[in-house]
XYZ file of C-alpha atoms in Angstrom:
69
model
C 105.689 96.946 131.319
C 108.040 95.621 128.701
C 106.999 93.268 125.924
C 108.765 90.365 127.639
C 107.089 91.081 130.973
C 103.656 91.281 129.369
C 104.250 88.054 127.457
C 105.474 86.285 130.583
C 102.326 87.333 132.427
C 100.143 86.082 129.563
C 102.050 82.784 129.476
C 100.475 81.986 132.849
C 96.935 82.748 131.699
C 94.270 80.177 132.556
C 93.138 80.176 128.910
C 95.489 77.773 127.110
C 95.055 79.653 123.816
C 96.337 82.878 125.412
C 99.110 81.077 127.294
C 100.358 79.102 124.311
C 100.395 82.138 122.044
C 102.414 83.988 124.671
C 104.859 81.082 124.974
C 105.336 81.051 121.193
C 105.925 84.820 121.172
C 108.429 84.511 124.035
C 110.265 81.790 122.096
C 110.551 84.080 119.049
C 111.757 86.957 121.227
C 114.335 84.749 122.912
C 115.674 83.550 119.562
C 116.084 87.153 118.381
C 117.837 88.160 121.601
C 120.174 85.175 121.435
C 121.120 85.987 117.844
C 121.861 89.606 118.742
C 124.067 88.604 121.672
C 125.915 85.879 119.761
C 126.622 88.320 116.923
C 127.847 90.879 119.469
C 130.122 88.337 121.129
C 131.582 87.235 117.790
C 132.152 90.880 116.786
C 134.077 91.322 120.048
C 136.289 88.345 119.276
C 134.666 85.656 121.410
C 135.260 82.074 120.351
C 132.420 79.671 119.665
C 133.529 77.765 122.776
C 133.245 80.882 124.964
C 129.741 81.610 123.655
C 128.679 77.986 124.069
C 129.878 77.956 127.674
C 127.773 81.011 128.504
C 124.707 79.514 126.807
C 125.201 76.105 128.412
C 125.365 74.257 125.108
C 128.080 72.603 123.035
C 130.363 74.558 120.727
C 129.024 72.536 117.827
C 125.415 73.386 118.685
C 126.003 77.129 118.873
C 128.092 77.137 115.704
C 125.476 75.130 113.805
C 122.725 77.502 114.924
C 124.551 80.815 114.503
C 127.592 80.098 112.338
C 126.178 81.465 109.080
C 124.724 84.686 110.397
């Protein structure tokens, strides 16, 4: 199993402490993955608008979050 798969399974645990910790870990993992993909897209010449469209957010939101990386 991958880290994400294990975390997703734990997120459904009946113990809220286990589930919430897994949710927090998934959130951190997702943020790292998003940063990697945004950086890759920018390195390949994508515009902020193109990235925003794929993420389902505004251009301003994605630029504010990732513009200084």
